[in-house]
PDB file of C-alpha atoms in Angstrom:
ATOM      1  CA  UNK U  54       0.000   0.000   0.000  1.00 51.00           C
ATOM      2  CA  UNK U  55       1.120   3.716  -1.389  1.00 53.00           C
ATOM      3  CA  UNK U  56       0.925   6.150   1.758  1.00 57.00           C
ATOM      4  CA  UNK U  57       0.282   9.612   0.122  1.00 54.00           C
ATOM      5  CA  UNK U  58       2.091  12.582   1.984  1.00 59.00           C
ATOM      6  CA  UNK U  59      -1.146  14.823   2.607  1.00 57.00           C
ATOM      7  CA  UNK U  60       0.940  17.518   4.452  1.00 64.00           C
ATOM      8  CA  UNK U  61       2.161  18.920   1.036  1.00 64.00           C
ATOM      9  CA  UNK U  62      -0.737  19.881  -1.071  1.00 60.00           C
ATOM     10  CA  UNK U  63       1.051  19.583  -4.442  1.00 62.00           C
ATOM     11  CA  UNK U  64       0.614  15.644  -3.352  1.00 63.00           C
ATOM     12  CA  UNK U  65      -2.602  14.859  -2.840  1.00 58.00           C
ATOM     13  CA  UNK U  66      -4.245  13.509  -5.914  1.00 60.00           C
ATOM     14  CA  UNK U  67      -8.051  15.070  -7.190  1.00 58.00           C
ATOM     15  CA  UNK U  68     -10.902  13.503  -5.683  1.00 58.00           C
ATOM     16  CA  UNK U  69     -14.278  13.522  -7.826  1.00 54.00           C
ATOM     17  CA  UNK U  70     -16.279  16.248  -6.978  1.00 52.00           C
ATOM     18  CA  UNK U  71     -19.586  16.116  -4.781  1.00 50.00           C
ATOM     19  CA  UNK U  72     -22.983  16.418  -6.517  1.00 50.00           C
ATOM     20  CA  UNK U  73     -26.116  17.773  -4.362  1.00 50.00           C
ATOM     21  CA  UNK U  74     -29.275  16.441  -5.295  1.00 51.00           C
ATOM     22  CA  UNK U  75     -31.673  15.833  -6.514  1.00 53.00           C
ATOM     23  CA  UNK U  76     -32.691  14.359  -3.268  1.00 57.00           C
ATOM     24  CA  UNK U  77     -35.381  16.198  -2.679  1.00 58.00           C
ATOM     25  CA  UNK U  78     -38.167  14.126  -3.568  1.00 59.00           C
ATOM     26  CA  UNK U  79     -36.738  11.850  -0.617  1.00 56.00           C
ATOM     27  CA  UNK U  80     -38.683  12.013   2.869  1.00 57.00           C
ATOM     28  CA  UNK U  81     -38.845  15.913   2.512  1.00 64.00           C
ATOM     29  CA  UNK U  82     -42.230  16.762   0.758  1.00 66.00           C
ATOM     30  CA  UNK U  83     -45.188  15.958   2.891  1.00 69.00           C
ATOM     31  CA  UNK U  84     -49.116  15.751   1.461  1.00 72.00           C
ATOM     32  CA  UNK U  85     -50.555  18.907   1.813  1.00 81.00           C
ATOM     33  CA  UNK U  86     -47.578  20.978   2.329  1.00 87.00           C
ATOM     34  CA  UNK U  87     -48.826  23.913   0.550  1.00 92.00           C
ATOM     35  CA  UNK U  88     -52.044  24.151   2.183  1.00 92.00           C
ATOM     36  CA  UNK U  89     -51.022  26.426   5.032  1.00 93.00           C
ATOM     37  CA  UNK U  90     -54.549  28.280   5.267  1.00 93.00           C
ATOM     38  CA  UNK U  91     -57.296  26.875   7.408  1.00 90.00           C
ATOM     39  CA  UNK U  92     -60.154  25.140   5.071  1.00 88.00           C
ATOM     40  CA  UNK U  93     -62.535  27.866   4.245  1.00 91.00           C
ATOM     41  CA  UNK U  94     -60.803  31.196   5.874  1.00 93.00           C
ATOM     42  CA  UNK U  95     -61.859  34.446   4.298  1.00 94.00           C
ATOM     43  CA  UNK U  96     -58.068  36.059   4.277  1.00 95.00           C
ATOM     44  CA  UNK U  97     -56.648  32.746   2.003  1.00 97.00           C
ATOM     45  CA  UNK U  98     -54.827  33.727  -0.951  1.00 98.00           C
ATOM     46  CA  UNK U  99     -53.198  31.716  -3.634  1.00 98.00           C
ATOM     47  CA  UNK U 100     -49.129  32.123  -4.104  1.00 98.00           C
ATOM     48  CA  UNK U 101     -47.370  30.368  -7.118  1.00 98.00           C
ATOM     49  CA  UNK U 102     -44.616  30.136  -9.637  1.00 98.00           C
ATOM     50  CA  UNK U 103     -41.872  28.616 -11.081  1.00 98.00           C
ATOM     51  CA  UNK U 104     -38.675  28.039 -10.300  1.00 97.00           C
ATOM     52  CA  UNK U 105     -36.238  28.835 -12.930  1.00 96.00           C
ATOM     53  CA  UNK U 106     -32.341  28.419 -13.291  1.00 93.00           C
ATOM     54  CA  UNK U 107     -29.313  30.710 -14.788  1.00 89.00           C
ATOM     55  CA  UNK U 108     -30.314  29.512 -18.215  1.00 91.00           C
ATOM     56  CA  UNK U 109     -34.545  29.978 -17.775  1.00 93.00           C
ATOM     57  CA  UNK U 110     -35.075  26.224 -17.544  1.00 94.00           C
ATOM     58  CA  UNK U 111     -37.290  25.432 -14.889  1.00 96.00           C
ATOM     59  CA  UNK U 112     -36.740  23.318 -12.638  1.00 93.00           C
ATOM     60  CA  UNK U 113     -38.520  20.155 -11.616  1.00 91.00           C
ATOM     61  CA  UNK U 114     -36.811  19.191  -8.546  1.00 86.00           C
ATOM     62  CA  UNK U 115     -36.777  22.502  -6.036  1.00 91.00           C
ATOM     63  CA  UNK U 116     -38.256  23.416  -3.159  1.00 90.00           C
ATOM     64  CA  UNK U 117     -39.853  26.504  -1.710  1.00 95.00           C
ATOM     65  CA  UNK U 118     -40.632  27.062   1.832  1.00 94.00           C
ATOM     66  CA  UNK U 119     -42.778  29.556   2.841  1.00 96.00           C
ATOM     67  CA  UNK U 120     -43.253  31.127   6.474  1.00 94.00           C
ATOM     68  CA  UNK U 121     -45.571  34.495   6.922  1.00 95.00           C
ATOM     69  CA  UNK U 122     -47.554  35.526   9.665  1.00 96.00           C
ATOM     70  CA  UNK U 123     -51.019  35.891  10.417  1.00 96.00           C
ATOM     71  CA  UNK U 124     -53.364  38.961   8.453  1.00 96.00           C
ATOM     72  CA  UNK U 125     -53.116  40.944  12.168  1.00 95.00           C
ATOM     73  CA  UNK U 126     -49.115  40.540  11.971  1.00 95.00           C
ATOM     74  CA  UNK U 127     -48.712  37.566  14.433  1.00 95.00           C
ATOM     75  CA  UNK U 128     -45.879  34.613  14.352  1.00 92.00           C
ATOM     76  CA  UNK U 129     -47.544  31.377  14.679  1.00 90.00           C
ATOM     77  CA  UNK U 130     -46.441  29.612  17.358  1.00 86.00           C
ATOM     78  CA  UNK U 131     -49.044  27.096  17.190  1.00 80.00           C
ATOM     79  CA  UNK U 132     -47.811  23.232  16.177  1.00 72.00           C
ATOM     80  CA  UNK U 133     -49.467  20.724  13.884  1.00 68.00           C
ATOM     81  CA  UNK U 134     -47.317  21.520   9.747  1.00 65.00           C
ATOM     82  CA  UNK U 135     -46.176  17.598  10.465  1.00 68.00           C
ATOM     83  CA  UNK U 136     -48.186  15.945  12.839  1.00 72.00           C
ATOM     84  CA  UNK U 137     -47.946  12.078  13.088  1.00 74.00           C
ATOM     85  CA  UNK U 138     -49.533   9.336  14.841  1.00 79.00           C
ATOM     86  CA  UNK U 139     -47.773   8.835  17.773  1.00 82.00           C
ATOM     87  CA  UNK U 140     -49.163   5.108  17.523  1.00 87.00           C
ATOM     88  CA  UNK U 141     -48.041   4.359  13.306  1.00 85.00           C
ATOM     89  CA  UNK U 142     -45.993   6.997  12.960  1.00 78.00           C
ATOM     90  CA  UNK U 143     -47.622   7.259   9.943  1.00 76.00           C
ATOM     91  CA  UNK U 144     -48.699  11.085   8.629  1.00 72.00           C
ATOM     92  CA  UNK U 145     -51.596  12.484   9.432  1.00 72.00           C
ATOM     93  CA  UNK U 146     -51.329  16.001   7.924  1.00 71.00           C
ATOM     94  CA  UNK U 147     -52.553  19.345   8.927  1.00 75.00           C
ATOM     95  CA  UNK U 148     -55.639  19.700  11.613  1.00 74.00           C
ATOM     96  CA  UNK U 149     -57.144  21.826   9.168  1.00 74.00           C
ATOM     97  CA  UNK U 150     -58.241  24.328  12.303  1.00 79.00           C
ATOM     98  CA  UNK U 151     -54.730  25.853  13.335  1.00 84.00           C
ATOM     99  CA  UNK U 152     -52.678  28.178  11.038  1.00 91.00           C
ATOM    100  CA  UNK U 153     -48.852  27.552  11.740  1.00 89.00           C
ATOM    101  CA  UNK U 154     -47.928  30.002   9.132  1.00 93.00           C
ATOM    102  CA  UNK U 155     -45.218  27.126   7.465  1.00 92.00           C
ATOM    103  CA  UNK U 156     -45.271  24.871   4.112  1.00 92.00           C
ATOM    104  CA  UNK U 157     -43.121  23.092   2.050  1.00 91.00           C
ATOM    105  CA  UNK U 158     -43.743  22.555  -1.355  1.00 93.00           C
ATOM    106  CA  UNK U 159     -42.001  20.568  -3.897  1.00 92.00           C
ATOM    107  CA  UNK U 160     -42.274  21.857  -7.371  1.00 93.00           C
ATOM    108  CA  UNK U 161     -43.943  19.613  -9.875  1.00 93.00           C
ATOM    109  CA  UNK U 162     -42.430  18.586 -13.523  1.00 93.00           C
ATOM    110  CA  UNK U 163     -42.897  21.690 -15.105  1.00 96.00           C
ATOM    111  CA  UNK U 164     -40.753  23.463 -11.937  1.00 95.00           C
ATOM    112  CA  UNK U 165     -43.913  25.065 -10.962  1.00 97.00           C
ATOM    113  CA  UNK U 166     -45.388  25.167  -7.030  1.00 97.00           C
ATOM    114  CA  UNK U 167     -48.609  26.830  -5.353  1.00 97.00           C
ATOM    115  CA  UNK U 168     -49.459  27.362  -1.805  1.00 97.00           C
ATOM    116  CA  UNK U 169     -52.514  28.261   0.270  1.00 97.00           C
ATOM    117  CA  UNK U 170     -51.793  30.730   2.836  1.00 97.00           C
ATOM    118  CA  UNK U 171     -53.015  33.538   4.997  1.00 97.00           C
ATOM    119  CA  UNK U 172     -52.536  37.222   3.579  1.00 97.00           C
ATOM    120  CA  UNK U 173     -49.757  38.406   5.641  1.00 97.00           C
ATOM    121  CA  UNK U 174     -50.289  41.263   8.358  1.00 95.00           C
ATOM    122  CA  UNK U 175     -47.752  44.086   8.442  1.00 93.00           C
ATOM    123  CA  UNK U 176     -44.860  43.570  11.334  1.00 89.00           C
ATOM    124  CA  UNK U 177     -43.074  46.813  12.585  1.00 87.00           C
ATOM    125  CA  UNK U 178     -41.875  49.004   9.808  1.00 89.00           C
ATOM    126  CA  UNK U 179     -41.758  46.707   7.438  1.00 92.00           C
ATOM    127  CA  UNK U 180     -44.829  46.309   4.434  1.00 96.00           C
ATOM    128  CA  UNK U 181     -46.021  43.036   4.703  1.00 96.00           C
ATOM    129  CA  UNK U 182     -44.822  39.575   3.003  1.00 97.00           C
ATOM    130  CA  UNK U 183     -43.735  36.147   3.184  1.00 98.00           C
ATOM    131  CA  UNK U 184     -40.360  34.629   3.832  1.00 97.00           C
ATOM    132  CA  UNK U 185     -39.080  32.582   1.546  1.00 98.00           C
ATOM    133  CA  UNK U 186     -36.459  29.319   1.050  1.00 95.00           C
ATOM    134  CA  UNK U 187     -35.472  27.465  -1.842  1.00 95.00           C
ATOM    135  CA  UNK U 188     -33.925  24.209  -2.157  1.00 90.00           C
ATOM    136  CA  UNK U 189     -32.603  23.466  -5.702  1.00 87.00           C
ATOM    137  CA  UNK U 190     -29.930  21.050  -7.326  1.00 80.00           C
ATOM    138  CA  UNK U 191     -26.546  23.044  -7.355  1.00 76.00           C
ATOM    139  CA  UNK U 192     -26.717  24.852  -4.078  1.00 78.00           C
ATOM    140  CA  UNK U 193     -24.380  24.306  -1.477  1.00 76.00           C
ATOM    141  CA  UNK U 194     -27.064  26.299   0.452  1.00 84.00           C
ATOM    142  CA  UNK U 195     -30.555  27.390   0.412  1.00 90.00           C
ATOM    143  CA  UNK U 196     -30.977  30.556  -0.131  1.00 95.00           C
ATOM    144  CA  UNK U 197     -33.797  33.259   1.411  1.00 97.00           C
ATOM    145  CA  UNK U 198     -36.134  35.695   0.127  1.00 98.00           C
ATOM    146  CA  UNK U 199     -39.367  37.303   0.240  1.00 98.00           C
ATOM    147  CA  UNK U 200     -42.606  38.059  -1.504  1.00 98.00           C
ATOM    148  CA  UNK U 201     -44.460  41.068  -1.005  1.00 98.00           C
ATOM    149  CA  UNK U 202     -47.880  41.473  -2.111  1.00 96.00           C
ATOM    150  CA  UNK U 203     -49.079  44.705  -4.432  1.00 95.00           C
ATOM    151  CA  UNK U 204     -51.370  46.788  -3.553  1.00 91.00           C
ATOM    152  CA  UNK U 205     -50.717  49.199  -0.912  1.00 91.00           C
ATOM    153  CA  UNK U 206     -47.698  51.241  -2.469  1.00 92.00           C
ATOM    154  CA  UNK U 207     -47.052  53.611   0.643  1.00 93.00           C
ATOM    155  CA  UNK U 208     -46.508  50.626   2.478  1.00 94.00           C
ATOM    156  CA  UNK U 209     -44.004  49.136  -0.527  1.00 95.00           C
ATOM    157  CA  UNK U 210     -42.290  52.797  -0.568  1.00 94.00           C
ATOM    158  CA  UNK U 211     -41.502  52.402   3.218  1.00 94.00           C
ATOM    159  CA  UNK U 212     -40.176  49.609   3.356  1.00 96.00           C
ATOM    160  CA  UNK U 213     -36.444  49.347   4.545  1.00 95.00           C
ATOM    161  CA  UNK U 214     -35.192  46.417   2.584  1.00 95.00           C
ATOM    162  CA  UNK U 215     -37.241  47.782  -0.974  1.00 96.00           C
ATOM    163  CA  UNK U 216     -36.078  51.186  -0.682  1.00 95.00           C
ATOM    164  CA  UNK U 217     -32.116  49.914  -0.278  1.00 94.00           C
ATOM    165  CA  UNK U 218     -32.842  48.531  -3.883  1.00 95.00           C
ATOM    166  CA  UNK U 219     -32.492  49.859  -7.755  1.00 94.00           C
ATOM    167  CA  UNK U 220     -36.560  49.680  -9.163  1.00 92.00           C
ATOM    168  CA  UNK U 221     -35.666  46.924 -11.296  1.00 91.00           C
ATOM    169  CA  UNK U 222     -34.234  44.930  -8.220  1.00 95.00           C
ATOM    170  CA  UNK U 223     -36.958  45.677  -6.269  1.00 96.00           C
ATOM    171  CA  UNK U 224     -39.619  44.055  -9.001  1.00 96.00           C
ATOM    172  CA  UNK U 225     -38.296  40.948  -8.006  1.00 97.00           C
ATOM    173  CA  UNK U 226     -39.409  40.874  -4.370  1.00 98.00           C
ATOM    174  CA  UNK U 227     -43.059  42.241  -5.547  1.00 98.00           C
ATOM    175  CA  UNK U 228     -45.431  39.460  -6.757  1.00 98.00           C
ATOM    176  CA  UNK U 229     -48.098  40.030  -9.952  1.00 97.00           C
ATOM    177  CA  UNK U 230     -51.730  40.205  -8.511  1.00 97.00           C
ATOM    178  CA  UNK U 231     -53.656  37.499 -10.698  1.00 97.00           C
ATOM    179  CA  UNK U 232     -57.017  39.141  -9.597  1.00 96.00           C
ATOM    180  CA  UNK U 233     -59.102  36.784  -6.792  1.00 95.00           C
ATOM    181  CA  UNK U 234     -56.479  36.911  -4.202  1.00 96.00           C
ATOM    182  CA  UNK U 235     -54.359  35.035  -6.430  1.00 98.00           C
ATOM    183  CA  UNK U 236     -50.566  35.750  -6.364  1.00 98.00           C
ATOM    184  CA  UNK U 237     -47.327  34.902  -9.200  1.00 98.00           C
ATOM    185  CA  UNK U 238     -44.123  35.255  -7.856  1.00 98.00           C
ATOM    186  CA  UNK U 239     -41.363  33.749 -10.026  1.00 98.00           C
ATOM    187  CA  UNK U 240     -38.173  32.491  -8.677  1.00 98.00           C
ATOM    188  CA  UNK U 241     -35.003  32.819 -10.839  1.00 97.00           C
ATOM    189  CA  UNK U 242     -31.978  31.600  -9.065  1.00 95.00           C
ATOM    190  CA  UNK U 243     -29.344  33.325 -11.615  1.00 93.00           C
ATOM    191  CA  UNK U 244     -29.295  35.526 -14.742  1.00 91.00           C
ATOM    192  CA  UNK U 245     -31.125  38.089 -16.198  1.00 91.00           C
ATOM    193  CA  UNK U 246     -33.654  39.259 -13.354  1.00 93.00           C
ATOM    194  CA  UNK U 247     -32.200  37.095 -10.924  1.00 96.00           C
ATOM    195  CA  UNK U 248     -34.414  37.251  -7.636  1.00 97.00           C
ATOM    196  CA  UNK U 249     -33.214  39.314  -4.967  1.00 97.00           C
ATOM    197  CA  UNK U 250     -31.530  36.925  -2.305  1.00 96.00           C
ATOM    198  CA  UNK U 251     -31.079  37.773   1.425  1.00 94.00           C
ATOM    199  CA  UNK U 252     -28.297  36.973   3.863  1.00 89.00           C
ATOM    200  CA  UNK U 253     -27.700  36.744   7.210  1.00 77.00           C
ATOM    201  CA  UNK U 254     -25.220  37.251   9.597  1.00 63.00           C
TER     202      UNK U 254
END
């Protein structure tokens, strides 16, 4: 057996590189993951889009998690997104009654992914929306954003994280009202119009 001098890094020999994904069709997505909203509530709206990479090609294998508050502004702090049978441990889904304000949703063939959620309440200064994180094949790490919601464009203006941005930046944060609380916000990881991605410290 060869021992390989590892102290001298002209001597160590390439390894293949790692791949990431697509695993996420494994374990992760759960049924009903992007019904957040409680069945029949009167402030449920309708998020989707697609999830496109540096070239435009949607992509079939992402995920989006969403997390917004209630319409009055409040965190959820309520349990039941995953709730199992503590007997099976088999799924038993969402109580349909509580709103935990969380969902996972796995895009579908075409790259595309809808939720049913809440319409988010304002929270301090900031004009109201949902935070956002996507999973997709290439990323050593997920990456964060957000979707605001047109309409009220004194509350967009105000906002501390739109106003740091160039107009054409900023369009990427806003989502297209589809008419009947229906919402398109389109995710493109790289490129021209890239979405605007958040990081913290």
């Amino acid at each position: 057996m060869t021992k390989i001098d590892t102290s001298r890094p002209e001597t160590v020999l390439p390894t293949p590189s790692h791949t990431v994904g697509p695993f996420y069709g494994h374990a992760l997505p759960f049924p009903g993951g992007g019904d957040i909203a409680p069945v029949g509530h009167p402030d449920t709206i309708a998020v989707h889009g697609h999830v496109y990479d540096g070239e435009g090609r949607a992509l079939p294998d992402a995920f989006v998690e969403l997390w917004g508050p209630d319409p009055d502004g409040n965190l959820p702090t309520v349990d039941g997104s995953m709730r199992r049978d503590p007997a099976s441990g088999g799924f038993l889904g969402r109580n349909g009654v509580e709103f935990t304000g969380w969902g996972r949703i796995q895009t579908d063939a075409g790259g595309h992914w809808s939720a049913r959620t809440l319409r988010p309440g304002a929270r301090g200064r900031s004009a109201p929306y949902l935070s956002v994180c996507v999973f997709a094949r290439g990323l050593l790490v997920h990456l964060f954003t957000r979707i605001y919601l047109p309409g009220d464009e004194a509350a967009l203006a105000a906002d501390p994280l739109l106003a740091q941005l160039a107009p054409e930046r900023r369009d990427t944060l806003i989502a297209t009202d589809g008419g009947n609380g229906t919402y398109r916000f389109d995710i493109r990881l790289q490129g021209e119009g890239e979405t605007v991605f958040l990081e913290f410290e």
